[in-house]
Every structure is written in C-alpha cells, then in structure tokens.
Backbone as JSON Lines, residues from 0, in Angstrom:
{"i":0,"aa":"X","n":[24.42,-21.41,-10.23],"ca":[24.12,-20.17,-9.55],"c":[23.2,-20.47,-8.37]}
{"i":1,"aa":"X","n":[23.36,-19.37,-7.24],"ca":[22.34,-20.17,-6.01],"c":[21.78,-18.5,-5.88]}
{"i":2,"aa":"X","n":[20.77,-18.49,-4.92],"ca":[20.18,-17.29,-4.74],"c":[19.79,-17.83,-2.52]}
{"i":3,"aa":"X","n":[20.3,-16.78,-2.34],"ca":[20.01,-17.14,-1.06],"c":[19.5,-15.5,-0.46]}
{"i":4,"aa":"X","n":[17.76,-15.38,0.38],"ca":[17.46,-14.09,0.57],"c":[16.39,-14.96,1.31]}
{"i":5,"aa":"X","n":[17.0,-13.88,2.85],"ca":[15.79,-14.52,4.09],"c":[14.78,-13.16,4.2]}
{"i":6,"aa":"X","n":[13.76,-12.43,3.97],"ca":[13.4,-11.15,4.19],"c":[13.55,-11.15,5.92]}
{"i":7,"aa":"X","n":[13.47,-9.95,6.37],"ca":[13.32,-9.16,7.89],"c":[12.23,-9.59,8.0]}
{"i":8,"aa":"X","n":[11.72,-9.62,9.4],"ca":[10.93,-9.41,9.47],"c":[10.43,-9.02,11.23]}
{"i":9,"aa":"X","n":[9.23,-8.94,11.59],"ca":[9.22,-7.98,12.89],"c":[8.1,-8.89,13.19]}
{"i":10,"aa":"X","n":[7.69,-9.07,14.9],"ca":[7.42,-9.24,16.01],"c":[6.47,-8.35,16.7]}
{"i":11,"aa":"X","n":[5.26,-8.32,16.89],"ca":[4.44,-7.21,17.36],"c":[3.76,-8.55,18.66]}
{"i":12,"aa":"X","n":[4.46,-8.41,20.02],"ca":[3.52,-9.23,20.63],"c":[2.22,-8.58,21.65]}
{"i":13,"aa":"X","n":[1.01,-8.98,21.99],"ca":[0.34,-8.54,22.81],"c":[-0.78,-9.4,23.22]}
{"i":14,"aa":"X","n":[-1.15,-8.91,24.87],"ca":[-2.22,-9.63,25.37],"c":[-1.43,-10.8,25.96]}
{"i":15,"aa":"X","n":[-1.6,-11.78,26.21],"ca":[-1.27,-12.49,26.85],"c":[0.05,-13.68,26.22]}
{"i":16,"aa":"X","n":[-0.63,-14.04,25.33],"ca":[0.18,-15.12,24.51],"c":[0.47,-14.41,22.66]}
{"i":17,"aa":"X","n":[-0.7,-13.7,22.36],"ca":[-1.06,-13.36,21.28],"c":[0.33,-12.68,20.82]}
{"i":18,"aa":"X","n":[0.2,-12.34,18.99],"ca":[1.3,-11.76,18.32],"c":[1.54,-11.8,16.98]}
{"i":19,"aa":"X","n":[1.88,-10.98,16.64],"ca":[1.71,-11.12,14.58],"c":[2.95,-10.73,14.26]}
{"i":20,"aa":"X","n":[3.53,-11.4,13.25],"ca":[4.86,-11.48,12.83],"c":[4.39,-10.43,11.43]}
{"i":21,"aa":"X","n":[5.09,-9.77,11.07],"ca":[4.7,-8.74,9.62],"c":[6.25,-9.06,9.29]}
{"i":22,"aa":"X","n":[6.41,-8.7,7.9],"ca":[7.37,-8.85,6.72],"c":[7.34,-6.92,6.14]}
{"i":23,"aa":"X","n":[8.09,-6.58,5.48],"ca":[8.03,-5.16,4.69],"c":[7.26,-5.47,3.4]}
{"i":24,"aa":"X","n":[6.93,-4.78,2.82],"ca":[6.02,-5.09,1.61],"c":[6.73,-4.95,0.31]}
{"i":25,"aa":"X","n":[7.26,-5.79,-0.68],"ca":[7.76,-5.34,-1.51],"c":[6.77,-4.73,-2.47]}
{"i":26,"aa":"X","n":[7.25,-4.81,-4.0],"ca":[6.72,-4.49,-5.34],"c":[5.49,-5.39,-5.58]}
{"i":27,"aa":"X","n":[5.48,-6.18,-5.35],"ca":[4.23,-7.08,-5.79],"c":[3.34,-6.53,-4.95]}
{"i":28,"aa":"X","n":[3.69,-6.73,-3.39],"ca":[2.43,-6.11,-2.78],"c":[2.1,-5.18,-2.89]}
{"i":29,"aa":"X","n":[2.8,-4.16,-3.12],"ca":[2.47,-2.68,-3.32],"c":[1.19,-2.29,-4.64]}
{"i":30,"aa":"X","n":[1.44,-3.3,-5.83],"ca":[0.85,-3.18,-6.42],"c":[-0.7,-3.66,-6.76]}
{"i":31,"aa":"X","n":[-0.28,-4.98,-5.66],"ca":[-1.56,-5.64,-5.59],"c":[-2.63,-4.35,-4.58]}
{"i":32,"aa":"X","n":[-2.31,-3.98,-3.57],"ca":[-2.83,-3.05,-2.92],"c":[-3.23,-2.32,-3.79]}
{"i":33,"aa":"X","n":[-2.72,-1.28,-4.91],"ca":[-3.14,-0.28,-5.62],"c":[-4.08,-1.1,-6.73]}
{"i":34,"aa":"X","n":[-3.98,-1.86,-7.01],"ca":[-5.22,-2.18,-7.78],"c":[-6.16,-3.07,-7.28]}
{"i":35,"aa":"X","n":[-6.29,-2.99,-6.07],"ca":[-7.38,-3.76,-5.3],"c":[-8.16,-2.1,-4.63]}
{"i":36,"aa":"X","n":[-7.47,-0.97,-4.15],"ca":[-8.0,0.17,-4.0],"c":[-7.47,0.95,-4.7]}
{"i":37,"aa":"X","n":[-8.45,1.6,-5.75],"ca":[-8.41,2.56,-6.93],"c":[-7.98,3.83,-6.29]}
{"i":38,"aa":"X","n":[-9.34,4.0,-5.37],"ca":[-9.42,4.93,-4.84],"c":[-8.06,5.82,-3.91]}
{"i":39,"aa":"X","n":[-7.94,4.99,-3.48],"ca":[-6.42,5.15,-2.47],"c":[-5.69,5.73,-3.55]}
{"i":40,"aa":"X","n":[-5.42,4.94,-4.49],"ca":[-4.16,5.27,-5.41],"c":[-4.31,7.22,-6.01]}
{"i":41,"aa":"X","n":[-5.47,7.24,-6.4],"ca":[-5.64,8.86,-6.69],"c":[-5.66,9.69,-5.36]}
{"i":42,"aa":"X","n":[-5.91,9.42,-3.91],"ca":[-5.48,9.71,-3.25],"c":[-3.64,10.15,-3.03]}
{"i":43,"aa":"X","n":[-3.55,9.06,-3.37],"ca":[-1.79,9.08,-3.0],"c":[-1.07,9.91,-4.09]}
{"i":44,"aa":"X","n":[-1.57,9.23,-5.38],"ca":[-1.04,10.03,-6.23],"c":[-1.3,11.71,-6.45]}
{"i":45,"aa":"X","n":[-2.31,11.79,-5.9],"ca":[-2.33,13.25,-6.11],"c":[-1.55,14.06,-5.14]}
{"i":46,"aa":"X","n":[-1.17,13.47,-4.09],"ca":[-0.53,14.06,-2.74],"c":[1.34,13.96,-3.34]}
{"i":47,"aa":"X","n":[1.13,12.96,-4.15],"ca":[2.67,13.13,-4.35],"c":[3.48,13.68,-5.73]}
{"i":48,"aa":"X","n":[2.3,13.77,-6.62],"ca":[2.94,13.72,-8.33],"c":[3.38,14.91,-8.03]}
{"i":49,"aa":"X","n":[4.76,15.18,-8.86],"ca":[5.43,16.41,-8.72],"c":[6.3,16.74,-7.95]}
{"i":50,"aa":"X","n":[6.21,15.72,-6.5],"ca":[6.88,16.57,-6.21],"c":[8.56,15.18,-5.82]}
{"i":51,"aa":"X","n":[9.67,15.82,-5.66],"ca":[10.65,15.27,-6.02],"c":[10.91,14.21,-4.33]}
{"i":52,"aa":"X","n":[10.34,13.07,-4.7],"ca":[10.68,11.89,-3.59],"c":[11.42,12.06,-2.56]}
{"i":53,"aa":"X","n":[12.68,12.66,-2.96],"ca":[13.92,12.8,-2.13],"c":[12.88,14.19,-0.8]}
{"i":54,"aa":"X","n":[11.97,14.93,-1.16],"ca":[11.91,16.47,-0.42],"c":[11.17,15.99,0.42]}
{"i":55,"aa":"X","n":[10.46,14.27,0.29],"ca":[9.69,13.91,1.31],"c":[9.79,13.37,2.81]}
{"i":56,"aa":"X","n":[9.51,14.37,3.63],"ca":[9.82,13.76,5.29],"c":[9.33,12.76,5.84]}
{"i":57,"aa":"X","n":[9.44,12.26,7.0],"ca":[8.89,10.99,7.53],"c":[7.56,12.09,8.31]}
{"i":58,"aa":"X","n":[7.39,12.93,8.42],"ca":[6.29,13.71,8.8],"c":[5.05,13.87,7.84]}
{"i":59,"aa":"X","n":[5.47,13.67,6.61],"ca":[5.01,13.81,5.48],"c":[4.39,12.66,4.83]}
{"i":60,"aa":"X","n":[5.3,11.53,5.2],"ca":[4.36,10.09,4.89],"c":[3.78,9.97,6.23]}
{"i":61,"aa":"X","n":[3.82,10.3,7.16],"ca":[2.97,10.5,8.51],"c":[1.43,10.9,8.13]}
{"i":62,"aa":"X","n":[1.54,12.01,7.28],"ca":[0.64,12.54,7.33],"c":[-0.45,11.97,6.1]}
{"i":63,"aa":"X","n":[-0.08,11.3,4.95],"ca":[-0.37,10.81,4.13],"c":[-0.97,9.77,5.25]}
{"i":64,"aa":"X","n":[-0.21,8.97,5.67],"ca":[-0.88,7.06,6.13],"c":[-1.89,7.38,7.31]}
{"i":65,"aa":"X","n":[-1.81,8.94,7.72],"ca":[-3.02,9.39,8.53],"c":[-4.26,9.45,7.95]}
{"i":66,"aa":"X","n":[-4.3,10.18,6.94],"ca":[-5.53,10.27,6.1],"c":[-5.88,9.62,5.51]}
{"i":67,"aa":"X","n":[-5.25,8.11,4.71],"ca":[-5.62,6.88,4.08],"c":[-6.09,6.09,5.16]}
{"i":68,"aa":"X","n":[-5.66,6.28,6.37],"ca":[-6.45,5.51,7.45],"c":[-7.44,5.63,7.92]}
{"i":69,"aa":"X","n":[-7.86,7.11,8.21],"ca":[-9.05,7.62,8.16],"c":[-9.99,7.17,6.9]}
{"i":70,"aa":"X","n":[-9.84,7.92,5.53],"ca":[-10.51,7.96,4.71],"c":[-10.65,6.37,3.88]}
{"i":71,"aa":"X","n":[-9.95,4.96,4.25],"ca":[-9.43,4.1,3.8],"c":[-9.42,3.03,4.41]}
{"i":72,"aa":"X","n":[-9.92,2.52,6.01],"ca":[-9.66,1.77,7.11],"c":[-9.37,0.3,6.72]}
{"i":73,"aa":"X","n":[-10.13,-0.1,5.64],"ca":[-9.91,-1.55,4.82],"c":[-8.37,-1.55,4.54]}
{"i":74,"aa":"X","n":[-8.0,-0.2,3.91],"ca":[-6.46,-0.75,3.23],"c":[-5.6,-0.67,4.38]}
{"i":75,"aa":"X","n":[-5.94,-0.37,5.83],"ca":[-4.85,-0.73,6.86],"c":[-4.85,-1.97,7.01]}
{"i":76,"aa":"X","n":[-5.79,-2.51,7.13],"ca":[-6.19,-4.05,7.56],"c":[-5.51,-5.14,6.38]}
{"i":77,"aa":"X","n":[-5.75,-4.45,5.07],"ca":[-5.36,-5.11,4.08],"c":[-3.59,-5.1,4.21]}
{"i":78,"aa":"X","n":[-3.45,-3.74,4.41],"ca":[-1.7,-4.46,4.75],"c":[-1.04,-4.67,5.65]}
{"i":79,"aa":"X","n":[-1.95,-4.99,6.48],"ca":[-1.3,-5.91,7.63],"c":[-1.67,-7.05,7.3]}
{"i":80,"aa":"X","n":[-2.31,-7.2,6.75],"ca":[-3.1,-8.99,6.87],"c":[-1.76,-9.31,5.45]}
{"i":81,"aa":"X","n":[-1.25,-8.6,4.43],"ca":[-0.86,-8.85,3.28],"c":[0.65,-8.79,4.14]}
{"i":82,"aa":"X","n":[1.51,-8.26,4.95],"ca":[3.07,-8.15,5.49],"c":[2.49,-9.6,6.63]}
{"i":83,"aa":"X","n":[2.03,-10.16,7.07],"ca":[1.96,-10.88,7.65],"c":[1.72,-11.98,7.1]}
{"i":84,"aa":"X","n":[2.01,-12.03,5.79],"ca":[1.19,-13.73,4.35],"c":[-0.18,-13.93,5.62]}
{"i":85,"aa":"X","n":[-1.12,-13.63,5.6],"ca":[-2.03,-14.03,6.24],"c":[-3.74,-12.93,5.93]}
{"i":86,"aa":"X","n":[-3.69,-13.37,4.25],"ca":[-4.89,-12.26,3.87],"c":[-5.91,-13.47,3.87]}
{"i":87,"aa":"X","n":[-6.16,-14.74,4.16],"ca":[-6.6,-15.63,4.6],"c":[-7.49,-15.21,5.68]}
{"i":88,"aa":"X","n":[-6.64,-14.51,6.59],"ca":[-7.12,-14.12,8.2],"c":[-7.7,-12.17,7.99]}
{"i":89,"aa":"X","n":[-8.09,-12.08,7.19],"ca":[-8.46,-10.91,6.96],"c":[-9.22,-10.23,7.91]}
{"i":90,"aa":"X","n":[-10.64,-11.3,8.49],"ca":[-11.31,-10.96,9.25],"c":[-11.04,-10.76,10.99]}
{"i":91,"aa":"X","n":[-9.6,-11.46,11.09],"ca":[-8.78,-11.6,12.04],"c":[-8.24,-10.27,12.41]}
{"i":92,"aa":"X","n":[-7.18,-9.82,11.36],"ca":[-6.75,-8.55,11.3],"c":[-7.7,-7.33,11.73]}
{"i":93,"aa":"X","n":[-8.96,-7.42,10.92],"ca":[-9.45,-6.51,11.17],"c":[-10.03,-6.08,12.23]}
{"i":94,"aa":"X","n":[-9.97,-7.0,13.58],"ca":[-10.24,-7.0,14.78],"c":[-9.01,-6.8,15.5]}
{"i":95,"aa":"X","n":[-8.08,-6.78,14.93],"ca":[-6.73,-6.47,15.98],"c":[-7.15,-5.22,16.93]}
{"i":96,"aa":"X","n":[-6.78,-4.99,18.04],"ca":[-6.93,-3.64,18.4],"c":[-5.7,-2.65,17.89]}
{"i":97,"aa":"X","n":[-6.24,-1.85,18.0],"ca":[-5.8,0.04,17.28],"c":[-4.08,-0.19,17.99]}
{"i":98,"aa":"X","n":[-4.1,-0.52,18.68],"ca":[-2.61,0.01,19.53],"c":[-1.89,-1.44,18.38]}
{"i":99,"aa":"X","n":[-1.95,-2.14,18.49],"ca":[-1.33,-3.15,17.76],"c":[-1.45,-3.12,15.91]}
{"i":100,"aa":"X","n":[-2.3,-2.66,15.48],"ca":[-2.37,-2.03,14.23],"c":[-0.95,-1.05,13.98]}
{"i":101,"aa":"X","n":[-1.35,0.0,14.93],"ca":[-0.6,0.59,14.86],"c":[0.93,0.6,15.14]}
{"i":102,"aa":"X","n":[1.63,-0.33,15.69],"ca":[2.71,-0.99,15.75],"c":[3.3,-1.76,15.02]}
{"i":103,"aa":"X","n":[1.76,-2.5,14.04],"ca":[2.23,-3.52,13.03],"c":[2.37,-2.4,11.78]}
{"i":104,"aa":"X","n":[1.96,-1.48,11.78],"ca":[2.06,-0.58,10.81],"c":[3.53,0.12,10.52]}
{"i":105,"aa":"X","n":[3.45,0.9,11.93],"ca":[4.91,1.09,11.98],"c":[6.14,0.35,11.46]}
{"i":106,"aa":"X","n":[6.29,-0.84,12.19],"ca":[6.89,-2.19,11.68],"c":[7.11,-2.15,10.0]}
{"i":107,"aa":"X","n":[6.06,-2.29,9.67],"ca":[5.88,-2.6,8.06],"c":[6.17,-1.55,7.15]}
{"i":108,"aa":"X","n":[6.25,0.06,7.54],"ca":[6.65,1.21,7.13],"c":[8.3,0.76,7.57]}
{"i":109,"aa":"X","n":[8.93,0.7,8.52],"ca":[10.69,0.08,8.67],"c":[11.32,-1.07,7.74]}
{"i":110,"aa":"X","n":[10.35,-2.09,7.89],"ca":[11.15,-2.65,6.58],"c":[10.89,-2.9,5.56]}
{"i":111,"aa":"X","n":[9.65,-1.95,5.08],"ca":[9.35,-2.0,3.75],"c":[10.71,-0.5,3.39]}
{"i":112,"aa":"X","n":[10.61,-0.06,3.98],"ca":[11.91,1.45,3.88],"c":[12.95,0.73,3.79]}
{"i":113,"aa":"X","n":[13.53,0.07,4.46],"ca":[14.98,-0.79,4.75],"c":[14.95,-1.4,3.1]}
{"i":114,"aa":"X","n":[13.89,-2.48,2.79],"ca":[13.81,-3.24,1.62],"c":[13.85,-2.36,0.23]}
{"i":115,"aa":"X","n":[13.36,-1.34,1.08],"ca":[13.63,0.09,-0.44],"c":[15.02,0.45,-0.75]}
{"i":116,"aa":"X","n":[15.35,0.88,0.03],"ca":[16.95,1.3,0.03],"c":[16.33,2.67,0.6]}
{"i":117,"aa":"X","n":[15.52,2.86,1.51],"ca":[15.37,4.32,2.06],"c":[13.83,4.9,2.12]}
{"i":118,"aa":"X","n":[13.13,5.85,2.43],"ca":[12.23,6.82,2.48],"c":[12.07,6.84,1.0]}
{"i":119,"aa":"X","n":[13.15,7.65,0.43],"ca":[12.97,8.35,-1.19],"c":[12.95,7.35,-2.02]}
{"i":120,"aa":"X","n":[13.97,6.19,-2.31],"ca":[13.6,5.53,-3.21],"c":[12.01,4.75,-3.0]}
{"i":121,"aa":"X","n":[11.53,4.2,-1.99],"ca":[10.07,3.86,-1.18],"c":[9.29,4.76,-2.64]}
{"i":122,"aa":"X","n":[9.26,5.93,-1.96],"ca":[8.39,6.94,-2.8],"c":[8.53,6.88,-4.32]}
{"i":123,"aa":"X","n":[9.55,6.9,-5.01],"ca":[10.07,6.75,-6.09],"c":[9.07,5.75,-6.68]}
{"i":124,"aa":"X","n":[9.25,4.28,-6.38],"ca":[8.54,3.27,-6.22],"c":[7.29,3.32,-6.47]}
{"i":125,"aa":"X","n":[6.5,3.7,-5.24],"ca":[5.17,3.95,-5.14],"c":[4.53,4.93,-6.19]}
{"i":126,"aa":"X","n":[5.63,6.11,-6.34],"ca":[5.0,6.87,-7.48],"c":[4.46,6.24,-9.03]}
{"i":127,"aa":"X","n":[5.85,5.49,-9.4],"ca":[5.98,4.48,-10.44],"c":[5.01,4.11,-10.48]}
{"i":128,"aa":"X","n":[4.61,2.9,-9.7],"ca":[3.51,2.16,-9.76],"c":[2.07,2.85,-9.54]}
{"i":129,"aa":"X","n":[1.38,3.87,-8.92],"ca":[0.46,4.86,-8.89],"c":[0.57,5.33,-10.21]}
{"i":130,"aa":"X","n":[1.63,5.9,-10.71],"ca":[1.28,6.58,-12.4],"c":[0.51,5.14,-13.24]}
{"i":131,"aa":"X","n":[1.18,4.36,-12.95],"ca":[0.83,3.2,-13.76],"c":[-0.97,2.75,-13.66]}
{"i":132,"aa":"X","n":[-0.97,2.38,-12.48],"ca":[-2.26,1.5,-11.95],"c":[-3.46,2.67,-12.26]}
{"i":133,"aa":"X","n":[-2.85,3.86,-11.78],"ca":[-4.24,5.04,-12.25],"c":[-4.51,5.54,-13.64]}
{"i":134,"aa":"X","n":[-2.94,5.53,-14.7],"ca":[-3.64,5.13,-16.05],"c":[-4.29,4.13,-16.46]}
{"i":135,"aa":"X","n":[-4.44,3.07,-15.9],"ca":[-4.49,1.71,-16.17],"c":[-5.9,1.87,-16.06]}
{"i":136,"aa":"X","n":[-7.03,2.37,-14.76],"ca":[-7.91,2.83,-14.62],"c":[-8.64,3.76,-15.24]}
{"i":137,"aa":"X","n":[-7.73,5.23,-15.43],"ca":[-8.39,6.01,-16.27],"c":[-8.8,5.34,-17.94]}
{"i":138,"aa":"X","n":[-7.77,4.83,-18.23],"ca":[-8.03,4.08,-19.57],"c":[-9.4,2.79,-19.7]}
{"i":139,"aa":"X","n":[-9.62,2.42,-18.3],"ca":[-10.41,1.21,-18.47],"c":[-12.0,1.9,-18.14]}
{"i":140,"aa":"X","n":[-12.0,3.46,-17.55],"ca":[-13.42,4.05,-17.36],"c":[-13.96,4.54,-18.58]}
{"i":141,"aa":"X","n":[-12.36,4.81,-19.37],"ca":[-13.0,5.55,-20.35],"c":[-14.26,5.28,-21.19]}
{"i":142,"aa":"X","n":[-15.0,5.8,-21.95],"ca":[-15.89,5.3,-22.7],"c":[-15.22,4.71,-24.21]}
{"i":143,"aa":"X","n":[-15.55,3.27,-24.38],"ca":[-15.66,2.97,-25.24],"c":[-15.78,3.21,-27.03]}
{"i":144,"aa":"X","n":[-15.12,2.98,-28.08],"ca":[-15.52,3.89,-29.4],"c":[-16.89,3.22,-29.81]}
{"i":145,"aa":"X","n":[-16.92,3.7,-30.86],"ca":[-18.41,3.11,-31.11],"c":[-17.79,2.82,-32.97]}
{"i":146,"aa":"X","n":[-18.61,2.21,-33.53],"ca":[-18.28,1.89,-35.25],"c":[-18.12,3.06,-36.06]}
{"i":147,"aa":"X","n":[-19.03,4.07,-35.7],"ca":[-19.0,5.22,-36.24],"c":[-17.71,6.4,-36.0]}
{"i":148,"aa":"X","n":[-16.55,6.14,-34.92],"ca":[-15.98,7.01,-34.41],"c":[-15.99,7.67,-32.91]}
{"i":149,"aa":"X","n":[-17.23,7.82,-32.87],"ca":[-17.5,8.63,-32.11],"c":[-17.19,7.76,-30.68]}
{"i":150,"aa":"X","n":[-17.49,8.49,-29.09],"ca":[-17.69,7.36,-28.41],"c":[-19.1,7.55,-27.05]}
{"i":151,"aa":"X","n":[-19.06,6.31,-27.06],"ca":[-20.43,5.89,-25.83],"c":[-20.83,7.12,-25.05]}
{"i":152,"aa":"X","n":[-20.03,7.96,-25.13],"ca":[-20.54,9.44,-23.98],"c":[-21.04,10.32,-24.95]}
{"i":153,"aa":"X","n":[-19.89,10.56,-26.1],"ca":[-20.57,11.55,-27.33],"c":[-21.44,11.32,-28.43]}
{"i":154,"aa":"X","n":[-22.13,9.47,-28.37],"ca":[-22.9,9.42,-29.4],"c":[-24.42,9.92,-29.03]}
{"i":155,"aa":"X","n":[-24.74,10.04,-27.22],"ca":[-25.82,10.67,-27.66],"c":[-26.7,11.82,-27.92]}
C-alpha cells in the first residue's frame, strides 16, 4: 500500500524580499490551539453550540475571528506561526505587520476550509473538538473529592 498527500499551501509575499509560506490547519492543530487557549475555546464554543454548522456564513466566522483577535491577539500569532511549521519563530510572527497577518490569516481560513471539505464541515469539526477540550477543562477545575465524600469546595 503507498499513501501519497502533498498539503496546499499559500504564499503571502512582502517588503522587499520577505514572505511566509502558511499550510491550512488540520485536526491536530486545531486541537493543539484549543488546549493551549482555554479561554478562546469557551469563547468559541459559546458563539457556536447549538447552532446547526451548515446556518453558518462566512460573515459569521468573520465576525467570530474578529473578536478572538481582538480579545485573543496571541492566538493569531499562534496560528500563523503553527500553518507556517514555524512556532520556533514565534517571536518572528508576532512582529509581522497587521496587513500581512492578515493575509496570512485569510490564506489559512482557505485551506484549512478546502482541507475540511467546506465552511460547515470546518465548524462541525471545531465544534467536536471545543465540546471536548472544554469538558476536558471543566472536569480538571473541578474540585477534587475528599475521603469523606464530600468535595474541596463543600468541605468547608
């Protein structure tokens, strides 16, 4: 059996010579992102649970990757530096200028969509893994039992 798979990938050049090659982000990265920012993830997840993947517009994840950028500026940097194999250069990325961020972003929203099979399945995806990573969290804040039953919040 042979396996043969080249990913896409995109071209953002600027400035003189300068330029960052980005990749789409599959499943691994997606997840590594959500459990490297907690926070993000109850962000996202709360913007999306419920509602049916397919009803979501490209105006709509517009408006989502607006406000994780704002409220979130590390996890832009983080996935560009992560679609580019280059979280090495982290401190690199994070100096890119805004116009080129924002292109490499774009970029990485196209063929991480393409690598989905679409917008909706994308979301589908992301939901999956958000239900997951934020139980995963809620379960790990929880308080602890104690010998008696009870636990670490209600024994005192």
């Amino acid at each position: 059996m042979a396996l043969k798979y080249t990913p896409q990938n995109g071209r953002i050049d600027f400035g003189d010579d300068d330029f960052i090659e980005v990749r789409g982000l599959d499943v691994a990265d997606i997840t590594q992102l959500f459990e490297v920012n907690q926070d993000m993830v109850a962000t996202i997840y709360d913007k999306v649970v419920g509602r049916d993947p397919k009803s979501f517009t490209q105006d709509d994840v517009t408006a989502i990757y607006a406000e994780i950028s704002v409220a979130f500026p590390a996890v832009v940097n983080h996935v560009i530096a992560m679609a580019a194999d280059s979280l090495d250069q982290f401190a690199i990325v994070s100096r890119l200028p805004l116009d080129v961020k924002i292109a490499a972003l774009e970029r990485i929203s196209i063929l991480t969509f393409q690598m989905s099979g679409g917008l909706g399945n994308f979301l589908e995806i992301v939901m999956r893994i958000a239900g997951r990573v934020r139980g995963l969290v809620k379960n790990i804040k929880a308080p602890l039992p104690l010998e008696n039953g009870s636990s670490d919040s209600t024994a005192r």
